[in-house]
PDB file of C-alpha atoms in Angstrom:
ATOM      1  CA  MET U 240      68.751 108.483  15.209  1.00  0.00           C
ATOM      2  CA  HIS U 241      71.763 110.605  14.448  1.00  0.00           C
ATOM      3  CA  LEU U 242      74.818 109.503  16.707  1.00  0.00           C
ATOM      4  CA  LEU U 243      77.773 111.588  17.398  1.00  0.00           C
ATOM      5  CA  SER U 244      81.020 110.447  15.885  1.00  0.00           C
ATOM      6  CA  ARG U 245      83.911 109.386  18.281  1.00  0.00           C
ATOM      7  CA  SER U 246      85.879 112.386  16.983  1.00  0.00           C
ATOM      8  CA  HIS U 247      83.252 114.910  18.513  1.00  0.00           C
ATOM      9  CA  ARG U 248      83.022 113.297  21.924  1.00  0.00           C
ATOM     10  CA  PRO U 249      86.271 114.496  23.440  1.00  0.00           C
ATOM     11  CA  ALA U 250      85.318 118.053  22.594  1.00  0.00           C
ATOM     12  CA  LEU U 251      81.908 117.815  24.164  1.00  0.00           C
ATOM     13  CA  LEU U 252      83.449 116.399  27.418  1.00  0.00           C
ATOM     14  CA  LEU U 253      85.981 119.214  27.491  1.00  0.00           C
ATOM     15  CA  ALA U 254      83.241 121.851  26.975  1.00  0.00           C
ATOM     16  CA  ALA U 255      81.163 120.265  29.871  1.00  0.00           C
ATOM     17  CA  ALA U 256      84.262 120.348  32.068  1.00  0.00           C
ATOM     18  CA  LEU U 257      84.852 123.931  31.404  1.00  0.00           C
ATOM     19  CA  ILE U 258      81.197 124.818  32.197  1.00  0.00           C
ATOM     20  CA  LEU U 259      81.404 122.950  35.659  1.00  0.00           C
ATOM     21  CA  ALA U 260      84.834 124.070  36.614  1.00  0.00           C
ATOM     22  CA  PRO U 261      83.906 127.431  38.172  1.00  0.00           C
ATOM     23  CA  GLY U 262      81.147 126.017  40.307  1.00  0.00           C
ATOM     24  CA  LEU U 263      83.566 123.211  41.581  1.00  0.00           C
ATOM     25  CA  ALA U 264      86.209 125.626  42.348  1.00  0.00           C
ATOM     26  CA  HIS U 265      83.797 127.917  44.188  1.00  0.00           C
ATOM     27  CA  GLU U 266      82.696 124.920  46.389  1.00  0.00           C
ATOM     28  CA  ALA U 267      86.172 123.899  47.208  1.00  0.00           C
ATOM     29  CA  ALA U 268      87.159 127.402  48.160  1.00  0.00           C
ATOM     30  CA  ALA U 269      84.060 127.523  50.387  1.00  0.00           C
ATOM     31  CA  GLN U 270      84.894 124.379  52.240  1.00  0.00           C
ATOM     32  CA  LEU U 271      87.215 125.395  55.153  1.00  0.00           C
ATOM     33  CA  ILE U 272      89.589 123.052  57.033  1.00  0.00           C
ATOM     34  CA  TYR U 273      89.743 123.644  60.724  1.00  0.00           C
ATOM     35  CA  ARG U 274      92.896 122.971  62.909  1.00  0.00           C
ATOM     36  CA  SER U 275      92.381 122.538  66.590  1.00  0.00           C
ATOM     37  CA  VAL U 276      94.625 121.497  69.442  1.00  0.00           C
ATOM     38  CA  GLY U 277      93.251 119.393  72.300  1.00  0.00           C
ATOM     39  CA  PRO U 278      93.872 119.714  75.907  1.00  0.00           C
ATOM     40  CA  ASP U 279      96.332 116.807  75.665  1.00  0.00           C
ATOM     41  CA  GLY U 280      98.318 118.701  72.882  1.00  0.00           C
ATOM     42  CA  ARG U 281      96.955 116.584  70.015  1.00  0.00           C
ATOM     43  CA  VAL U 282      96.414 118.304  66.763  1.00  0.00           C
ATOM     44  CA  THR U 283      93.277 117.570  64.707  1.00  0.00           C
ATOM     45  CA  PHE U 284      92.113 118.694  61.260  1.00  0.00           C
ATOM     46  CA  SER U 285      88.418 118.693  60.487  1.00  0.00           C
ATOM     47  CA  ASP U 286      85.780 120.319  58.115  1.00  0.00           C
ATOM     48  CA  ARG U 287      83.998 121.344  61.369  1.00  0.00           C
ATOM     49  CA  GLU U 288      85.171 123.575  64.110  1.00  0.00           C
ATOM     50  CA  LEU U 289      85.812 121.644  67.216  1.00  0.00           C
ATOM     51  CA  ASN U 290      84.886 122.773  70.741  1.00  0.00           C
ATOM     52  CA  THR U 291      88.157 122.350  72.586  1.00  0.00           C
ATOM     53  CA  ALA U 292      87.103 124.177  75.770  1.00  0.00           C
ATOM     54  CA  ARG U 293      87.638 122.311  79.046  1.00  0.00           C
ATOM     55  CA  PRO U 294      84.513 120.894  80.556  1.00  0.00           C
ATOM     56  CA  PRO U 295      83.564 122.604  83.742  1.00  0.00           C
ATOM     57  CA  VAL U 296      84.470 121.039  86.990  1.00  0.00           C
ATOM     58  CA  VAL U 297      81.511 119.418  88.691  1.00  0.00           C
ATOM     59  CA  ALA U 298      81.141 120.005  92.498  1.00  0.00           C
ATOM     60  CA  GLY U 299      81.970 116.830  94.419  1.00  0.00           C
ATOM     61  CA  GLU U 300      84.484 115.659  91.754  1.00  0.00           C
ATOM     62  CA  ALA U 301      87.505 117.110  93.425  1.00  0.00           C
ATOM     63  CA  ARG U 302      90.436 114.746  93.518  1.00  0.00           C
ATOM     64  CA  THR U 303      91.685 113.245  96.839  1.00  0.00           C
ATOM     65  CA  PRO U 304      95.237 114.132  97.983  1.00  0.00           C
ATOM     66  CA  THR U 305      96.226 110.557  97.462  1.00  0.00           C
ATOM     67  CA  ALA U 306      94.967 110.540  93.853  1.00  0.00           C
ATOM     68  CA  ALA U 307      96.777 113.826  93.066  1.00  0.00           C
ATOM     69  CA  ALA U 308     100.013 112.530  94.644  1.00  0.00           C
ATOM     70  CA  ASN U 309      99.888 109.238  92.674  1.00  0.00           C
ATOM     71  CA  ASP U 310     100.187 111.144  89.469  1.00  0.00           C
ATOM     72  CA  SER U 311     103.923 111.578  90.021  1.00  0.00           C
ATOM     73  CA  LEU U 312     104.620 107.918  90.677  1.00  0.00           C
ATOM     74  CA  PRO U 313     106.903 106.023  88.243  1.00  0.00           C
ATOM     75  CA  TYR U 314     104.721 103.917  86.017  1.00  0.00           C
ATOM     76  CA  ALA U 315     105.722 100.472  87.271  1.00  0.00           C
ATOM     77  CA  LEU U 316     104.937 101.519  90.882  1.00  0.00           C
ATOM     78  CA  ARG U 317     101.711 103.041  89.784  1.00  0.00           C
ATOM     79  CA  GLU U 318     100.546  99.787  88.173  1.00  0.00           C
ATOM     80  CA  VAL U 319     101.391  97.859  91.347  1.00  0.00           C
ATOM     81  CA  GLN U 320      99.679 100.492  93.410  1.00  0.00           C
ATOM     82  CA  ALA U 321      96.543 100.345  91.200  1.00  0.00           C
ATOM     83  CA  ARG U 322      96.305  96.433  91.529  1.00  0.00           C
ATOM     84  CA  PHE U 323      97.213  96.206  95.255  1.00  0.00           C
ATOM     85  CA  PRO U 324      96.512  99.535  97.021  1.00  0.00           C
ATOM     86  CA  VAL U 325      97.722  99.763 100.616  1.00  0.00           C
ATOM     87  CA  THR U 326      95.526 101.283 103.336  1.00  0.00           C
ATOM     88  CA  LEU U 327      96.867 101.677 106.878  1.00  0.00           C
ATOM     89  CA  TYR U 328      94.827 102.239 110.000  1.00  0.00           C
ATOM     90  CA  THR U 329      96.730 103.628 112.911  1.00  0.00           C
ATOM     91  CA  GLY U 330      96.138 105.113 116.452  1.00  0.00           C
ATOM     92  CA  ASN U 331      97.690 107.521 118.730  1.00  0.00           C
ATOM     93  CA  ASP U 332     100.653 106.477 120.914  1.00  0.00           C
ATOM     94  CA  CYS U 333     100.982 103.141 118.953  1.00  0.00           C
ATOM     95  CA  SER U 334     104.572 102.137 118.524  1.00  0.00           C
ATOM     96  CA  PRO U 335     103.580  99.249 116.244  1.00  0.00           C
ATOM     97  CA  CYS U 336     101.537 101.725 114.149  1.00  0.00           C
ATOM     98  CA  ALA U 337     104.661 103.946 113.831  1.00  0.00           C
ATOM     99  CA  SER U 338     106.888 100.978 112.861  1.00  0.00           C
ATOM    100  CA  ALA U 339     104.406  99.969 110.162  1.00  0.00           C
ATOM    101  CA  ARG U 340     104.261 103.425 108.761  1.00  0.00           C
ATOM    102  CA  ALA U 341     108.024 103.761 108.864  1.00  0.00           C
ATOM    103  CA  LEU U 342     108.361 100.462 106.841  1.00  0.00           C
ATOM    104  CA  LEU U 343     106.116 101.635 104.199  1.00  0.00           C
ATOM    105  CA  MET U 344     107.746 104.857 103.860  1.00  0.00           C
ATOM    106  CA  GLN U 345     111.212 103.322 103.828  1.00  0.00           C
ATOM    107  CA  ARG U 346     110.303 101.037 100.931  1.00  0.00           C
ATOM    108  CA  GLY U 347     108.504 103.925  99.146  1.00  0.00           C
ATOM    109  CA  VAL U 348     105.101 102.349  99.155  1.00  0.00           C
ATOM    110  CA  PRO U 349     102.356 104.954  98.610  1.00  0.00           C
ATOM    111  CA  PHE U 350      99.517 104.418 100.973  1.00  0.00           C
ATOM    112  CA  THR U 351      96.360 105.929 102.386  1.00  0.00           C
ATOM    113  CA  GLU U 352      96.264 106.292 106.213  1.00  0.00           C
ATOM    114  CA  PHE U 353      93.308 106.482 108.387  1.00  0.00           C
ATOM    115  CA  SER U 354      93.665 107.530 112.110  1.00  0.00           C
ATOM    116  CA  VAL U 355      91.518 105.745 114.656  1.00  0.00           C
ATOM    117  CA  ARG U 356      91.308 108.340 117.477  1.00  0.00           C
ATOM    118  CA  SER U 357      87.742 108.424 118.860  1.00  0.00           C
ATOM    119  CA  THR U 358      85.097 105.991 119.982  1.00  0.00           C
ATOM    120  CA  ALA U 359      83.296 106.595 116.578  1.00  0.00           C
ATOM    121  CA  ASP U 360      86.473 105.782 114.801  1.00  0.00           C
ATOM    122  CA  ALA U 361      87.018 102.554 116.667  1.00  0.00           C
ATOM    123  CA  GLN U 362      83.425 101.676 116.038  1.00  0.00           C
ATOM    124  CA  ALA U 363      83.941 102.295 112.268  1.00  0.00           C
ATOM    125  CA  LEU U 364      87.002 100.107 112.311  1.00  0.00           C
ATOM    126  CA  GLN U 365      85.116  97.308 113.962  1.00  0.00           C
ATOM    127  CA  ALA U 366      82.309  97.570 111.451  1.00  0.00           C
ATOM    128  CA  LEU U 367      84.635  97.547 108.553  1.00  0.00           C
ATOM    129  CA  SER U 368      87.251  94.956 109.561  1.00  0.00           C
ATOM    130  CA  GLY U 369      85.490  92.826 112.159  1.00  0.00           C
ATOM    131  CA  GLN U 370      88.160  93.656 114.787  1.00  0.00           C
ATOM    132  CA  ASP U 371      89.608  96.541 116.675  1.00  0.00           C
ATOM    133  CA  ARG U 372      93.415  95.758 116.856  1.00  0.00           C
ATOM    134  CA  LEU U 373      95.868  98.356 115.507  1.00  0.00           C
ATOM    135  CA  PRO U 374      97.693  98.619 113.396  1.00  0.00           C
ATOM    136  CA  PHE U 375      95.495  97.259 110.673  1.00  0.00           C
ATOM    137  CA  ALA U 376      96.269  97.301 106.967  1.00  0.00           C
ATOM    138  CA  THR U 377      94.961  96.004 103.644  1.00  0.00           C
ATOM    139  CA  ILE U 378      97.266  95.133 100.870  1.00  0.00           C
ATOM    140  CA  GLY U 379      95.009  94.526  97.851  1.00  0.00           C
ATOM    141  CA  GLN U 380      92.599  91.993  99.419  1.00  0.00           C
ATOM    142  CA  GLN U 381      94.984  90.947 102.075  1.00  0.00           C
ATOM    143  CA  HIS U 382      94.148  91.880 105.669  1.00  0.00           C
ATOM    144  CA  VAL U 383      97.058  92.350 107.980  1.00  0.00           C
ATOM    145  CA  THR U 384      96.451  92.882 111.682  1.00  0.00           C
ATOM    146  CA  GLY U 385      99.261  93.888 114.004  1.00  0.00           C
ATOM    147  CA  PHE U 386     102.835  94.508 112.849  1.00  0.00           C
ATOM    148  CA  ALA U 387     105.674  92.041 112.138  1.00  0.00           C
ATOM    149  CA  ALA U 388     108.284  93.429 109.865  1.00  0.00           C
ATOM    150  CA  ASP U 389     109.114  90.116 108.129  1.00  0.00           C
ATOM    151  CA  GLU U 390     105.297  89.243 107.522  1.00  0.00           C
ATOM    152  CA  TRP U 391     104.715  92.776 106.088  1.00  0.00           C
ATOM    153  CA  ARG U 392     107.876  92.538 103.738  1.00  0.00           C
ATOM    154  CA  GLN U 393     106.478  89.160 102.486  1.00  0.00           C
ATOM    155  CA  TYR U 394     103.109  90.554 101.672  1.00  0.00           C
ATOM    156  CA  LEU U 395     104.648  93.638  99.969  1.00  0.00           C
ATOM    157  CA  ASP U 396     107.195  91.428  97.856  1.00  0.00           C
ATOM    158  CA  ALA U 397     104.399  89.261  96.860  1.00  0.00           C
ATOM    159  CA  ALA U 398     102.419  92.263  95.583  1.00  0.00           C
ATOM    160  CA  GLY U 399     105.361  93.476  93.640  1.00  0.00           C
ATOM    161  CA  TYR U 400     106.278  96.537  95.551  1.00  0.00           C
ATOM    162  CA  PRO U 401     109.964  97.426  95.169  1.00  0.00           C
ATOM    163  CA  GLN U 402     112.272  96.674  98.141  1.00  0.00           C
ATOM    164  CA  THR U 403     113.916 100.103  97.963  1.00  0.00           C
ATOM    165  CA  SER U 404     112.126 103.397  97.377  1.00  0.00           C
ATOM    166  CA  VAL U 405     111.759 104.552  93.740  1.00  0.00           C
ATOM    167  CA  LEU U 406     109.569 107.550  94.700  1.00  0.00           C
ATOM    168  CA  PRO U 407     110.431 110.847  93.117  1.00  0.00           C
ATOM    169  CA  ALA U 408     112.021 113.451  95.433  1.00  0.00           C
ATOM    170  CA  SER U 409     108.981 115.683  95.084  1.00  0.00           C
ATOM    171  CA  TYR U 410     106.572 112.996  96.378  1.00  0.00           C
ATOM    172  CA  ARG U 411     104.842 113.832  99.716  1.00  0.00           C
ATOM    173  CA  GLN U 412     102.776 111.212 101.591  1.00  0.00           C
ATOM    174  CA  PRO U 413      99.310 112.579 102.236  1.00  0.00           C
ATOM    175  CA  ALA U 414      98.411 113.290 105.851  1.00  0.00           C
ATOM    176  CA  ALA U 415      96.339 110.801 107.709  1.00  0.00           C
ATOM    177  CA  ARG U 416      92.565 111.304 107.788  1.00  0.00           C
ATOM    178  CA  THR U 417      90.267 110.336 110.636  1.00  0.00           C
ATOM    179  CA  LEU U 418      88.250 107.232 109.939  1.00  0.00           C
ATOM    180  CA  ALA U 419      84.899 108.708 110.961  1.00  0.00           C
ATOM    181  CA  PRO U 420      85.244 112.377 109.921  1.00  0.00           C
ATOM    182  CA  GLN U 421      82.955 115.056 111.409  1.00  0.00           C
ATOM    183  CA  ALA U 422      79.815 115.381 109.430  1.00  0.00           C
ATOM    184  CA  PRO U 423      78.921 118.922 108.146  1.00  0.00           C
ATOM    185  CA  PRO U 424      76.587 120.835 110.163  1.00  0.00           C
ATOM    186  CA  VAL U 425      72.888 119.792 109.728  1.00  0.00           C
ATOM    187  CA  ALA U 426      70.419 122.530 109.271  1.00  0.00           C
ATOM    188  CA  SER U 427      68.476 123.008 112.475  1.00  0.00           C
ATOM    189  CA  ASP U 428      64.958 121.695 112.548  1.00  0.00           C
ATOM    190  CA  PRO U 429      62.869 123.269 115.392  1.00  0.00           C
ATOM    191  CA  SER U 430      60.897 120.091 115.651  1.00  0.00           C
ATOM    192  CA  GLN U 431      63.949 118.092 116.517  1.00  0.00           C
ATOM    193  CA  ALA U 432      65.161 120.398 119.201  1.00  0.00           C
ATOM    194  CA  GLY U 433      66.355 118.593 122.343  1.00  0.00           C
ATOM    195  CA  ASN U 434      66.435 115.160 120.461  1.00  0.00           C
ATOM    196  CA  PRO U 435      70.050 113.989 120.103  1.00  0.00           C
ATOM    197  CA  ALA U 436      68.990 110.804 118.640  1.00  0.00           C
ATOM    198  CA  ALA U 437      67.053 112.367 115.759  1.00  0.00           C
ATOM    199  CA  ALA U 438      70.019 114.736 115.205  1.00  0.00           C
ATOM    200  CA  ALA U 439      72.320 111.747 114.959  1.00  0.00           C
ATOM    201  CA  ARG U 440      70.283 110.171 112.332  1.00  0.00           C
ATOM    202  CA  GLY U 441      70.873 113.145 110.088  1.00  0.00           C
ATOM    203  CA  ARG U 442      74.649 112.686 110.265  1.00  0.00           C
ATOM    204  CA  THR U 443      76.366 110.421 107.729  1.00  0.00           C
ATOM    205  CA  PHE U 444      80.046 109.803 106.735  1.00  0.00           C
ATOM    206  CA  GLU U 445      81.594 107.892 103.842  1.00  0.00           C
ATOM    207  CA  ALA U 446      83.946 105.151 105.182  1.00  0.00           C
ATOM    208  CA  PRO U 447      86.454 103.331 103.131  1.00  0.00           C
ATOM    209  CA  VAL U 448      85.488  99.942 101.839  1.00  0.00           C
ATOM    210  CA  ILE U 449      87.755  97.071 103.027  1.00  0.00           C
ATOM    211  CA  PRO U 450      87.957  94.295 100.406  1.00  0.00           C
ATOM    212  CA  PRO U 451      87.196  90.754 101.657  1.00  0.00           C
ATOM    213  CA  ASN U 452      90.052  88.612 102.920  1.00  0.00           C
ATOM    214  CA  ARG U 453      90.948  86.033 100.210  1.00  0.00           C
ATOM    215  CA  VAL U 454      93.284  83.840 102.282  1.00  0.00           C
ATOM    216  CA  THR U 455      93.152  80.124 101.219  1.00  0.00           C
ATOM    217  CA  PRO U 456      95.470  77.198 101.944  1.00  0.00           C
ATOM    218  CA  SER U 457      96.855  77.443  98.419  1.00  0.00           C
ATOM    219  CA  ASN U 458      97.029  81.219  98.539  1.00  0.00           C
ATOM    220  CA  PRO U 459      98.194  82.151 102.037  1.00  0.00           C
ATOM    221  CA  ALA U 460      98.984  85.679 101.076  1.00  0.00           C
ATOM    222  CA  GLY U 461      95.441  86.254  99.875  1.00  0.00           C
ATOM    223  CA  LEU U 462      96.782  88.170  96.772  1.00  0.00           C
ATOM    224  CA  THR U 463      94.880  88.046  93.477  1.00  0.00           C
ATOM    225  CA  PHE U 464      96.979  88.284  90.401  1.00  0.00           C
TER     226      PHE U 464
END
């Protein structure tokens, strides 16, 4: 068998490289690099074109006023609010309710407020909390019935809320909502005409979920860290 000498091998390798070079250059030129900018401003390079269009908004996923307002909160306050959200239940012509609201706003505590105005609201509060006294509040899993300023301050301090407001000047407290909101109109059914009980069964509302009270002798504040 005839073997090539070592002196001929470099020449053959060079010739093969020259033959393959045009094809490799054509392939490299054909491979495009795409630059895309995402909704968050992040730049991405890829050999595939990315779809950066924003997904469509699905009906029913609209953000609540409270969630939208919380976007402007300082990071530390937003962290506390996420761990120990405050929900306040108030009534009309209720001086202690007004005092509780004023304390929360004075300290800059973001909170969700539900107004108990009707019999349906009172029944909903009874079903949720097991009592019907106002004001009523939840701070995380702690239930607070009635208003005593010192007691409320202790609970807020234990949760980590600042003692003075750090809310931005642009922050606006969301308006109170009724606890048992009016259900949307139900399509009339001729077979149920004159039957209020049947019509009532078709009305539903989504009430807030009150966390269970976690008060123990070793944890009188009922706060979970």
